[in-house]
Amino acid sequence: MKQDTELPKDPEQGKVESPAEEPSAEPSFAFSPEREAKFQEIVRRYPTSFSAIMPTLWLCQAEWGWLKPGIPEWVAERLEVPVRRVYELISFYTMFYTENPGKYNLQVCRNISCHLMGAQNIIDHIKKKLGIEVGQTSADGMWRLEEVECLGACGYGPVMQVGDRYYEHLTIEKVDALIEEWSKSE
Amino acid sequence: MSDFPKILLDNVGVENSHTLQVYRSRGGYKSAEKTLKTMKPEEVVGVVKDSGLRGRGGAGFPTGVKWGFVPQNSGKPVYLLVNADESEPGTFKDRDILDHDPHKMIEGIIIASYAVNCHDAFIYIRGEYGWIVKRVQKAVDEAYEAGLLGKDILGTGFDLEVIVHQGAGAYICGEETGLINSLEGKKGQPRIKPPFPAVVGFLDSPTVVNNVETIASLPWILEHGADAYRGIGTEKSPGTKLFSLSGPVKRPGVYELPLGTPLRELIFGEEYGQGMLPGIELKACIPGGSSVPVLTAEETMAAKLDYESLAEMGTMLGSGGCIVIGDDASMPEVLKVLLQFYHHESCGQCTPCREGTGWLDTILERMLAGKGRPGDLDLIERVCQNMAGLTICVLSDAAVMPTRSFIAKFRDEFAALLPKDEEPEEFVPIARSAEDRS
Ligand SMILES: Cc1cc2nc3c(=O)[nH]c(=O)nc-3n(C[C@H](O)[C@H](O)[C@H](O)COP(=O)(O)O)c2cc1C
Ligand code: SF4
Ligand code: FES
């Protein structure tokens, strides 16, 4: 369970700066047409609107990368549910982000099988290499390091998840090569 | 050990095994078709009961018996929730089915739904398996297009909707009532049982929760019959099961074995783990996922992989997540890793679990930091006594079982962390201070 501290701290964060105009109104959101169709399907198929909150939040993360300020309220409005029900889920589940997780969020498994295969060395190495602690995002917003619980890849450890992908059988050389590759992608 | 039919992994390794075309070319969906066209639902329940199939999610409850609890004519819809949350540390078996043979699970869903008169099924997949969610969704879409899901399946008049649902990172959603709450759009906190989900579950309706592997065993059982299934494995633990092998062995991975196979075969067998990595000796093994009691090396060499044999040895088959521990590992450190996990994943509803997992984690952390106190091991035991069997779900017990067994079987390693001049035991209540956690 996630600790109860991850609701948005800075309401300004993530808002697009509009140059020297009058303070913009409530941020307004819209799914791409394809995701809008998917949203309609969710609403049609799920038995209750509460059930539909989780899949809708996933859809938002697919669209915007993370749950920017204003999105939970917008989701509540679209599903006609109290906004506290949306925040309740966001704060309970670890995979909904109310802060930008960084471009490359390195989520390294720290659990038993990966531990036995040397996960701690991998974590220590990343800390040193990127100069960030666990739970920190680098100043340029490029990297974040997280320790996560078992990813269900225990036979192929140490393992990390980055975005939608798993990187398995990690070694220090492999991590270096990946970080190098991603640095260049900028 | 090679003379048994592969029931679960027979398609894994075949090119494009995840597609409908390949699945059908290998005889797929014939079992569901036969079941829907020639059997009555109660006959299906009967065959599954007779087969002796037991739930593969951890508890090992007989599947047919569970289905039998579902009241018919309750006036409410019946739901089937497939538990693909797979988050027990050391377990990565359902992933093989979901990734490489999703149609086997879908065929099982059709059979199970027909048996319990369900027309709405959900597949609840753990959030981290993002690419698997896409793969399963694709397979479900294919099945709809082929008339294997939706209205009037294969012209039999049977309707079934299937929704693929993605979790969002919380171990406790694997517990069946936590899963139900999560699917209702709530925090994934378990419910008090009874009532059991089979009677009052999702949206207060009768609900069957079954593990992916349980469901994937059904097509074979309905095709070949209960007796054939009983011909594999042991009398009380029939059939084959998937075992996830991890730790410092040469060939970790997912293997299908008849129940009753010696554990040493899984770890050392040529076709399986092929033994320990060079330079490492076997020290211990957790046979059923992180929540079950640990076995010493000696016990590991003597153990058999079935529900009864492992229970006799004081441990459990659980999820079949076999975690091998080598002599290079420190048992207190390994236990600390687990306790941190249970502390983090406790949903916080029950005081014994919320506080107990925190205390166990804290005490061990303190011991590992060189600040152990005489009597700490007894203190741990006292905390365990206040946690076991007293909570809404068994996560609390799942933290206690490794703790007690690690300390009982590897006591020297834990005792070595305590000050040498052992003082007479006295209960010293400790304050939760920064010092304790440092
Ligand atoms: C803390 C906890 C976590 C669990 N996690 C899972 C899981 O990830 N997958 C699973 O299939 N069962 C899990 N279970 C077991 C389920 O509660 C339930 O028994 C199972 O899904 C029933 O299916 P089966 O009868 O087919 O095994 C968990 C149980 C507990 C107490
Ligand atoms: S035992 Fe722990 S995880 Fe289970 S319901 Fe109670 S607090 Fe939650
Ligand atoms: S322990 Fe790391 S993936 Fe399971």
XYZ file of C-alpha atoms and ligand atoms in Angstrom:
667
model
C 0.000 0.000 0.000
C 1.171 3.470 -0.795
C 1.571 5.888 2.082
C -1.050 8.579 2.355
C 1.130 11.443 1.300
C 1.020 11.402 -2.437
C -1.822 13.693 -3.283
C -0.778 16.663 -5.357
C 1.332 18.972 -3.317
C 1.755 21.784 -5.741
C -1.417 22.696 -7.561
C 0.579 24.641 -10.125
C 2.690 21.669 -11.064
C 2.134 20.407 -14.565
C 0.023 23.313 -15.678
C 1.071 24.684 -19.023
C 2.449 28.154 -18.660
C 0.365 30.526 -20.690
C 2.480 33.567 -21.402
C 1.300 36.663 -19.544
C -2.361 36.060 -19.949
C -4.925 36.373 -17.263
C -4.958 33.372 -14.939
C -6.306 30.491 -16.966
C -9.531 28.845 -15.916
C -9.787 25.246 -14.692
C -7.576 23.059 -16.835
C -9.633 21.305 -19.403
C -8.891 17.857 -20.728
C -9.988 15.797 -23.680
C -9.041 12.297 -24.764
C -7.843 11.654 -28.283
C -10.754 10.363 -30.400
C -9.452 6.816 -30.108
C -9.230 6.986 -26.312
C -12.573 8.735 -26.118
C -14.082 5.738 -27.897
C -12.309 3.443 -25.446
C -13.688 5.522 -22.566
C -17.208 5.205 -23.946
C -16.718 1.465 -24.148
C -15.583 1.335 -20.521
C -18.644 3.277 -19.403
C -20.903 1.028 -21.419
C -19.378 -2.269 -20.290
C -18.491 -1.829 -16.625
C -21.373 -2.617 -14.298
C -21.000 0.531 -12.143
C -19.334 3.883 -12.578
C -17.179 3.192 -9.527
C -15.793 0.089 -11.230
C -14.940 2.248 -14.196
C -12.673 4.611 -12.243
C -9.551 2.445 -12.413
C -9.672 1.781 -16.146
C -10.394 5.465 -16.751
C -7.356 6.472 -14.706
C -5.253 4.084 -16.782
C -6.601 5.705 -19.901
C -5.612 9.128 -18.527
C -2.094 7.920 -17.791
C -1.855 6.546 -21.303
C -2.960 9.918 -22.672
C -0.959 12.295 -20.450
C 1.748 10.136 -18.857
C 0.621 10.909 -15.312
C -2.353 12.310 -13.454
C -1.782 16.019 -13.789
C -3.591 18.361 -11.441
C -7.209 18.644 -12.445
C -7.420 15.195 -14.011
C -8.913 13.451 -10.942
C -11.641 16.121 -10.807
C -12.243 15.768 -14.517
C -12.503 11.963 -14.203
C -14.970 12.353 -11.331
C -17.065 14.680 -13.436
C -17.078 12.435 -16.469
C -18.007 9.355 -14.460
C -20.371 11.253 -12.186
C -18.712 9.959 -9.025
C -17.568 11.938 -5.959
C -14.016 13.135 -6.464
C -12.965 11.648 -3.130
C -13.631 8.195 -4.590
C -11.105 8.954 -7.315
C -8.508 10.225 -4.835
C -9.135 7.203 -2.628
C -7.931 4.945 -5.424
C -5.069 7.181 -6.460
C -3.713 7.175 -2.933
C -4.156 3.431 -2.367
C -2.626 2.055 -5.559
C 1.048 2.605 -6.245
C 0.853 2.838 -10.020
C -1.201 6.019 -10.318
C 1.097 9.016 -10.449
C 0.154 12.488 -9.268
C 3.688 13.679 -9.841
C 5.558 13.416 -13.074
C 7.545 10.199 -12.604
C 10.344 11.382 -14.892
C 11.129 10.300 -18.385
C 12.841 7.078 -17.374
C 11.448 5.714 -14.149
C 13.738 2.842 -13.166
C 11.735 0.546 -10.929
C 14.035 -2.104 -9.556
C 12.603 -5.121 -7.756
C 13.985 -5.437 -4.236
C 12.092 -8.570 -3.254
C 13.389 -11.962 -2.241
C 14.408 -13.735 -5.456
C 15.943 -10.612 -6.955
C 17.645 -9.900 -3.627
C 19.200 -13.368 -3.762
C 20.520 -12.573 -7.236
C 22.103 -9.274 -6.248
C 19.405 -6.620 -6.680
C 21.027 -4.461 -4.010
C 24.195 -4.105 -6.095
C 22.111 -2.927 -9.019
C 20.268 -0.385 -6.900
C 23.499 0.914 -5.342
C 25.077 1.201 -8.762
C 22.192 3.207 -10.210
C 22.233 5.527 -7.208
C 25.896 6.272 -7.727
C 25.703 6.515 -11.456
C 22.754 8.888 -11.613
C 23.410 10.659 -8.339
C 19.895 10.110 -7.055
C 18.501 8.325 -4.046
C 15.667 5.819 -4.115
C 12.433 7.770 -4.543
C 14.143 10.756 -6.137
C 13.832 12.253 -9.587
C 16.910 13.828 -11.165
C 16.906 17.613 -11.441
C 16.421 17.518 -15.212
C 13.359 15.273 -14.843
C 15.059 12.599 -16.923
C 15.541 9.844 -14.321
C 13.763 8.468 -11.335
C 14.778 5.490 -9.198
C 12.255 3.398 -7.310
C 12.522 0.180 -5.336
C 9.462 -1.922 -6.054
C 8.095 -5.183 -4.738
C 8.088 -8.463 -6.652
C 7.359 -7.891 -10.339
C 6.491 -11.508 -11.096
C 9.732 -12.171 -12.949
C 11.559 -13.800 -10.060
C 13.367 -16.450 -12.110
C 14.871 -13.819 -14.356
C 16.249 -11.457 -11.725
C 17.497 -8.974 -10.944
C 14.688 -7.237 -12.776
C 13.570 -3.682 -13.352
C 10.534 -2.212 -14.984
C 10.815 0.924 -17.091
C 7.535 2.101 -18.555
C 5.701 -0.854 -19.993
C 8.799 -3.051 -20.272
C 10.737 -5.432 -18.060
C 14.533 -5.617 -18.218
C 15.633 -8.979 -16.838
C 18.893 -10.715 -15.831
C 20.343 -7.307 -14.984
C 24.069 -6.860 -14.552
C 25.957 -3.656 -13.904
C 27.183 -3.676 -17.516
C 23.636 -4.107 -18.790
C 22.372 -1.224 -16.682
C 25.222 0.983 -17.907
C 24.428 0.154 -21.522
C 20.723 0.900 -21.052
C 21.372 4.216 -19.330
C 23.810 5.164 -22.062
C 21.266 4.324 -24.749
C 18.502 6.279 -23.030
C 20.781 9.278 -22.432
C 21.357 9.474 -26.154
C 17.670 9.230 -26.933
C 17.236 12.720 -25.529
C 9.438 -37.678 -14.811
C 8.805 -37.138 -18.491
C 5.948 -39.629 -18.912
C 3.029 -37.417 -18.072
C 0.839 -35.365 -20.364
C 1.588 -31.681 -20.326
C -1.656 -29.961 -19.502
C -0.611 -26.379 -18.933
C 2.568 -25.722 -20.880
C 1.912 -27.928 -23.914
C 1.713 -24.917 -26.213
C 4.434 -22.815 -24.662
C 7.409 -22.686 -26.985
C 5.299 -23.198 -30.106
C 5.628 -20.268 -32.467
C 2.787 -17.761 -32.121
C 1.155 -19.934 -29.490
C -0.724 -16.875 -28.248
C -2.806 -16.548 -31.408
C -6.219 -18.038 -31.943
C -5.130 -19.658 -35.168
C -2.294 -21.612 -33.590
C -4.338 -22.481 -30.516
C -7.119 -23.877 -32.677
C -4.708 -25.745 -34.933
C -3.580 -27.586 -31.810
C -7.078 -28.658 -30.877
C -8.023 -25.582 -28.909
C -11.662 -24.744 -28.089
C -12.807 -28.307 -28.899
C -13.190 -29.010 -25.215
C -15.353 -25.938 -24.626
C -17.430 -26.774 -27.676
C -17.991 -30.329 -26.508
C -18.817 -29.122 -23.015
C -21.361 -26.538 -24.125
C -22.975 -28.814 -26.695
C -23.148 -32.099 -24.837
C -23.119 -31.445 -21.113
C -25.372 -29.868 -18.547
C -23.800 -27.306 -16.194
C -24.212 -29.570 -13.172
C -22.420 -32.344 -15.042
C -19.470 -30.023 -15.592
C -19.359 -29.231 -11.876
C -19.479 -32.974 -11.239
C -16.524 -33.738 -13.512
C -14.431 -30.989 -11.923
C -15.339 -32.255 -8.456
C -14.429 -35.802 -9.449
C -11.156 -34.689 -11.001
C -9.994 -33.486 -7.604
C -8.643 -30.243 -9.109
C -7.572 -27.900 -6.331
C -7.180 -24.152 -6.568
C -3.728 -23.129 -7.756
C -3.797 -19.606 -6.320
C -2.417 -20.689 -2.974
C -5.071 -22.148 -0.731
C -5.614 -25.399 -2.641
C -9.366 -25.460 -2.131
C -11.187 -28.018 -4.335
C -12.498 -26.110 -7.339
C -15.631 -28.163 -7.990
C -16.656 -27.877 -4.347
C -16.256 -24.098 -4.466
C -18.451 -23.954 -7.566
C -21.014 -26.071 -5.765
C -21.462 -23.293 -3.172
C -22.770 -20.878 -5.793
C -26.516 -20.570 -5.209
C -28.511 -20.882 -8.414
C -31.731 -18.902 -8.716
C -30.601 -16.274 -6.210
C -32.169 -13.775 -8.573
C -28.779 -12.130 -9.020
C -26.184 -12.529 -11.732
C -23.245 -14.847 -11.069
C -19.769 -13.451 -11.684
C -16.484 -15.182 -12.467
C -13.327 -13.286 -11.549
C -10.107 -14.747 -12.848
C -7.302 -13.929 -10.453
C -4.308 -12.897 -12.561
C -2.899 -10.635 -9.886
C 0.140 -12.895 -9.462
C 2.003 -10.966 -6.829
C 3.182 -13.534 -4.295
C 6.966 -13.080 -4.209
C 8.669 -15.987 -5.953
C 5.698 -16.660 -8.218
C 5.755 -15.978 -11.954
C 3.827 -18.899 -13.413
C 0.510 -17.401 -14.493
C 2.516 -15.057 -16.647
C 3.526 -18.006 -18.887
C -0.098 -18.876 -19.563
C -1.218 -15.264 -19.978
C 1.674 -14.404 -22.260
C 2.007 -17.562 -24.347
C -1.326 -19.333 -24.126
C -4.080 -16.832 -23.280
C -6.645 -18.808 -25.270
C -6.237 -21.776 -22.945
C -7.371 -19.507 -20.120
C -10.218 -18.081 -22.209
C -11.387 -21.585 -23.062
C -11.280 -22.387 -19.349
C -13.308 -19.256 -18.638
C -16.014 -20.414 -21.042
C -16.165 -23.806 -19.335
C -16.186 -22.405 -15.799
C -18.785 -19.768 -16.645
C -21.050 -22.328 -18.232
C -20.718 -24.562 -15.169
C -21.741 -21.885 -12.676
C -24.205 -20.090 -14.958
C -22.142 -16.930 -15.250
C -22.497 -14.479 -18.118
C -20.047 -11.814 -16.982
C -16.432 -12.657 -16.323
C -13.489 -10.417 -15.492
C -9.782 -11.113 -15.800
C -8.013 -9.077 -13.127
C -4.363 -8.719 -14.206
C -1.726 -7.144 -11.996
C -0.925 -3.581 -13.041
C 2.750 -4.163 -13.746
C 1.974 -6.736 -16.453
C 1.115 -3.954 -18.910
C 2.184 -5.801 -22.039
C 0.324 -8.894 -20.897
C -2.867 -6.873 -20.467
C -2.556 -5.935 -24.137
C -1.849 -9.489 -25.189
C -4.805 -10.922 -23.273
C -7.080 -8.161 -24.556
C -6.051 -9.067 -28.081
C -6.829 -12.720 -27.478
C -10.225 -11.803 -26.011
C -10.940 -9.641 -29.059
C -10.024 -12.543 -31.344
C -12.331 -14.828 -29.410
C -15.206 -12.362 -29.746
C -14.646 -12.112 -33.487
C -14.669 -15.884 -33.819
C -17.951 -16.180 -31.946
C -16.273 -17.843 -28.959
C -17.318 -15.023 -26.654
C -20.294 -12.690 -26.690
C -23.799 -13.690 -27.617
C -24.833 -17.210 -28.550
C -21.402 -18.806 -28.317
C -20.868 -21.419 -31.043
C -24.594 -21.405 -31.696
C -25.351 -22.915 -28.291
C -27.413 -20.003 -26.963
C -24.880 -19.419 -24.179
C -23.837 -15.754 -23.703
C -20.634 -14.596 -22.035
C -19.008 -11.189 -21.744
C -15.358 -10.987 -20.682
C -13.667 -7.803 -19.474
C -9.906 -7.508 -19.070
C -9.161 -5.339 -16.041
C -5.769 -3.925 -15.107
C -4.834 -3.622 -11.433
C -2.599 -0.812 -10.266
C -0.013 -2.179 -7.887
C -1.153 -3.628 -4.565
C -0.327 -7.170 -3.411
C -3.451 -7.341 -1.314
C -5.680 -7.227 -4.424
C -4.626 -10.842 -4.999
C -6.643 -11.829 -1.943
C -10.026 -12.703 -3.372
C -12.172 -10.252 -1.394
C -9.561 -7.514 -1.822
C -9.802 -8.210 -5.522
C -13.571 -7.920 -5.399
C -13.412 -4.571 -3.607
C -10.822 -3.339 -6.052
C -13.014 -4.308 -8.976
C -15.891 -2.453 -7.354
C -13.744 0.666 -7.556
C -12.679 0.696 -3.916
C -9.430 0.322 -2.054
C -8.414 -3.320 -2.292
C -9.092 -4.085 1.348
C -10.226 -7.627 2.143
C -13.657 -8.331 3.580
C -14.573 -10.415 6.571
C -15.585 -13.972 5.670
C -18.218 -15.328 5.902
C -20.140 -14.503 3.857
C -17.954 -16.156 1.254
C -17.733 -14.666 -2.231
C -19.493 -17.687 -3.714
C -22.620 -16.422 -1.959
C -22.044 -12.671 -1.510
C -19.225 -11.378 -3.686
C -18.861 -8.833 -6.469
C -21.705 -6.296 -6.245
C -23.224 -8.490 -3.540
C -23.808 -11.241 -6.066
C -22.572 -14.842 -6.085
C -18.984 -14.760 -7.313
C -16.398 -17.374 -8.174
C -12.777 -16.300 -7.871
C -10.294 -18.672 -9.471
C -6.623 -18.471 -10.258
C -5.440 -18.409 -13.898
C -3.766 -21.817 -13.616
C -6.866 -23.385 -12.098
C -8.929 -22.077 -15.000
C -6.338 -23.155 -17.570
C -6.493 -26.737 -16.289
C -10.171 -27.039 -17.211
C -10.031 -27.606 -20.984
C -7.849 -30.691 -20.517
C -9.978 -32.055 -17.695
C -13.223 -31.681 -19.646
C -11.638 -33.166 -22.741
C -10.036 -36.193 -21.085
C -12.261 -36.710 -18.075
C -11.834 -36.836 -14.330
C -10.252 -40.287 -14.237
C -7.499 -39.338 -16.644
C -6.711 -36.317 -14.495
C -6.690 -38.434 -11.373
C -4.227 -40.721 -13.102
C -1.620 -37.981 -12.768
C -0.168 -36.834 -9.454
C -1.113 -38.328 -6.089
C -4.408 -39.550 -4.745
C -5.213 -36.394 -2.808
C -3.299 -33.999 -5.041
C -4.199 -35.028 -8.566
C -2.923 -33.480 -11.765
C 0.009 -31.360 -12.756
C 1.011 -27.992 -11.384
C 3.259 -25.156 -12.461
C 6.294 -24.442 -10.320
C 8.193 -21.175 -10.491
C 11.837 -21.857 -9.691
C 14.008 -18.908 -8.663
C 17.199 -18.190 -6.762
C 20.782 -19.236 -7.489
C 20.076 -22.312 -9.626
C 21.424 -22.953 -13.108
C 18.118 -22.967 -14.906
C 15.453 -20.966 -13.099
C 12.071 -20.824 -14.800
C 8.539 -22.186 -14.877
C 8.119 -25.957 -15.005
C 5.094 -28.202 -15.135
C 5.313 -31.295 -12.955
C 2.892 -33.894 -11.632
C 2.025 -33.209 -8.012
C 4.018 -35.472 -5.732
C 7.297 -34.965 -7.624
C 10.310 -34.751 -5.296
C 11.374 -31.158 -4.723
C 14.984 -32.123 -5.386
C 13.965 -33.166 -8.908
C 12.747 -29.608 -9.579
C 15.937 -28.054 -8.234
C 18.523 -30.563 -9.453
C 16.834 -32.481 -12.309
C 18.503 -32.242 -15.742
C 15.255 -31.157 -17.376
C 14.568 -28.582 -14.689
C 16.774 -26.471 -12.425
C 20.011 -28.413 -13.048
C 21.290 -27.647 -9.585
C 22.952 -24.755 -7.858
C 25.158 -22.151 -9.511
C 28.866 -22.985 -9.239
C 30.349 -22.273 -5.840
C 26.999 -22.081 -4.071
C 25.556 -24.794 -1.845
C 21.870 -25.290 -1.105
C 21.025 -23.823 2.278
C 17.255 -23.566 2.342
C 14.177 -23.459 0.148
C 10.787 -21.800 0.403
C 8.564 -24.156 -1.574
C 5.301 -22.266 -2.046
C 5.849 -18.545 -2.459
C 7.247 -16.174 0.157
C 4.368 -16.660 2.617
C 5.045 -20.278 3.583
C 7.491 -21.720 6.132
C 11.044 -22.316 4.926
C 12.678 -25.749 4.625
C 16.287 -26.539 5.532
C 18.550 -28.106 2.894
C 18.003 -31.517 4.424
C 14.220 -31.106 4.434
C 14.366 -29.804 0.866
C 16.077 -32.991 -0.300
C 13.354 -35.093 1.341
C 10.277 -33.042 0.393
C 7.649 -33.917 -2.169
C 5.664 -31.346 -4.079
C 2.073 -32.036 -3.150
C -0.348 -30.473 -0.685
C -0.248 -33.290 1.881
C 3.480 -34.052 1.893
C 4.414 -30.426 2.390
C 1.788 -29.984 5.090
C 3.324 -32.955 6.894
C 6.650 -31.152 6.823
C 5.026 -28.106 8.376
C 4.965 -25.999 5.243
C 2.657 -25.512 2.245
C 2.505 -25.910 -1.515
C 1.011 -22.414 -1.789
C 1.465 -20.910 -5.228
C 4.280 -23.297 -6.155
C 6.799 -20.473 -6.052
C 9.966 -22.351 -5.162
C 12.623 -19.953 -3.896
C 16.032 -21.554 -3.532
C 18.386 -19.971 -1.013
C 22.137 -20.562 -1.239
C 24.786 -20.611 1.463
C 25.959 -17.170 0.346
C 22.759 -15.579 1.697
C 22.195 -14.289 5.207
C 18.899 -15.572 6.562
C 18.226 -12.488 8.705
C 18.726 -10.299 5.656
C 16.424 -12.433 3.541
C 13.772 -12.315 6.242
C 14.176 -8.552 6.481
C 13.439 -8.260 2.763
C 10.227 -10.223 3.290
C 9.129 -8.341 6.380
C 9.582 -5.017 4.648
C 7.334 -6.369 1.909
C 4.546 -7.455 4.267
C 4.805 -4.207 6.175
C 4.476 -2.245 2.952
C 1.602 -4.356 1.636
C -0.517 -4.618 4.787
C -3.735 -2.869 3.875
C -3.938 -1.396 7.370
C -7.433 -2.481 8.389
C -6.449 -4.814 11.225
C -4.310 -3.549 14.068
C -2.411 -6.829 14.636
C -1.320 -6.882 10.996
C -0.708 -3.181 10.478
C 1.264 -2.769 13.702
C 2.713 -6.270 13.865
C 4.266 -6.220 10.400
C 5.700 -2.810 11.250
C 7.203 -4.044 14.501
C 8.709 -7.171 12.987
C 10.262 -5.068 10.252
C 11.560 -2.538 12.755
C 12.997 -5.049 15.215
C 14.838 -6.949 12.515
C 16.118 -3.757 10.975
C 17.451 -2.755 14.367
C 19.109 -6.134 14.836
C 20.760 -5.923 11.426
C 22.028 -2.443 12.250
C 23.950 -3.911 15.182
C 21.537 -2.580 17.757
C 19.831 -5.797 18.748
C 18.787 -6.199 22.361
C 18.839 -9.319 24.491
C 15.435 -10.896 24.294
C 14.667 -9.550 20.809
C 13.959 -13.012 19.461
C 11.407 -13.589 22.187
C 9.953 -10.204 21.505
C 9.542 -11.192 17.870
C 7.759 -14.355 18.956
C 5.436 -12.364 21.195
C 4.582 -10.057 18.315
C 3.896 -13.115 16.151
C 1.544 -14.513 18.772
C -0.492 -11.346 18.547
C -0.670 -11.512 14.764
C -1.466 -15.108 13.843
C -5.067 -16.044 13.195
C -6.478 -12.772 14.466
C -7.097 -10.776 11.332
C -9.516 -10.306 8.457
C -7.283 -11.981 5.892
C -4.216 -14.175 6.166
C -1.628 -11.609 5.114
C -0.822 -11.278 8.785
C -0.214 -15.039 9.046
C 1.769 -14.850 5.827
C 4.241 -12.586 7.596
C 4.320 -14.758 10.706
C 5.011 -18.068 8.956
C 8.351 -17.161 7.382
C 9.359 -15.255 10.509
C 8.807 -18.134 12.876
C 10.327 -20.753 10.605
C 13.391 -18.689 9.690
C 14.166 -18.069 13.349
C 13.408 -21.636 14.464
C 15.534 -23.247 11.758
C 18.370 -20.724 11.511
C 18.393 -19.452 15.063
C 22.184 -19.186 15.266
C 22.290 -16.597 12.511
C 19.725 -14.471 14.306
C 21.253 -14.980 17.746
C 24.610 -13.841 16.356
C 23.073 -10.404 15.824
C 22.286 -9.998 19.499
C 24.659 -8.820 22.245
C 26.742 -11.672 23.589
C 26.049 -11.265 27.296
C 22.506 -12.515 27.142
C 20.700 -11.051 30.132
C 17.824 -12.820 31.839
C 14.729 -12.389 29.757
C 12.613 -9.512 30.668
C 9.995 -7.791 28.600
C 11.173 -4.286 27.900
C 8.600 -2.264 26.050
C 10.398 -0.248 23.440
C 9.417 3.136 22.172
C 9.158 3.761 18.497
C 11.921 6.271 18.102
C 14.232 7.298 15.341
C 16.894 5.342 17.225
C 14.935 2.118 16.817
C 14.733 2.533 13.121
C 18.270 3.671 12.482
C -2.493 -11.836 0.742
C -2.999 -12.773 -0.307
C -2.572 -12.633 -1.621
C -3.048 -13.489 -2.615
N -2.590 -13.311 -3.888
C -3.059 -14.130 -4.865
C -2.632 -13.957 -6.209
O -1.824 -13.073 -6.523
N -3.154 -14.778 -7.162
C -4.060 -15.760 -6.849
O -4.499 -16.464 -7.740
N -4.470 -15.947 -5.588
C -4.005 -15.159 -4.592
N -4.456 -15.346 -3.307
C -5.461 -16.402 -3.049
C -6.860 -15.893 -3.324
O -7.367 -15.278 -2.155
C -7.836 -17.002 -3.688
O -7.732 -18.003 -2.747
C -7.603 -17.609 -5.044
O -7.574 -16.638 -6.044
C -8.705 -18.585 -5.326
O -8.481 -19.228 -6.556
P -8.182 -20.782 -6.644
O -9.190 -21.476 -5.785
O -8.326 -21.095 -8.075
O -6.797 -20.968 -6.131
C -3.971 -14.502 -2.284
C -4.375 -14.646 -0.969
C -3.905 -13.801 0.010
C -4.369 -13.988 1.411
S -4.689 -8.989 7.774
Fe -3.517 -7.206 7.083
S -3.801 -7.169 4.871
Fe -5.371 -8.557 5.691
S -7.156 -7.268 5.977
Fe -6.042 -7.202 7.913
S -4.672 -5.418 7.740
Fe -5.406 -5.901 5.698
S 11.354 -11.156 -6.521
Fe 11.958 -9.766 -8.093
S 10.488 -10.204 -9.618
Fe 9.829 -11.482 -7.991
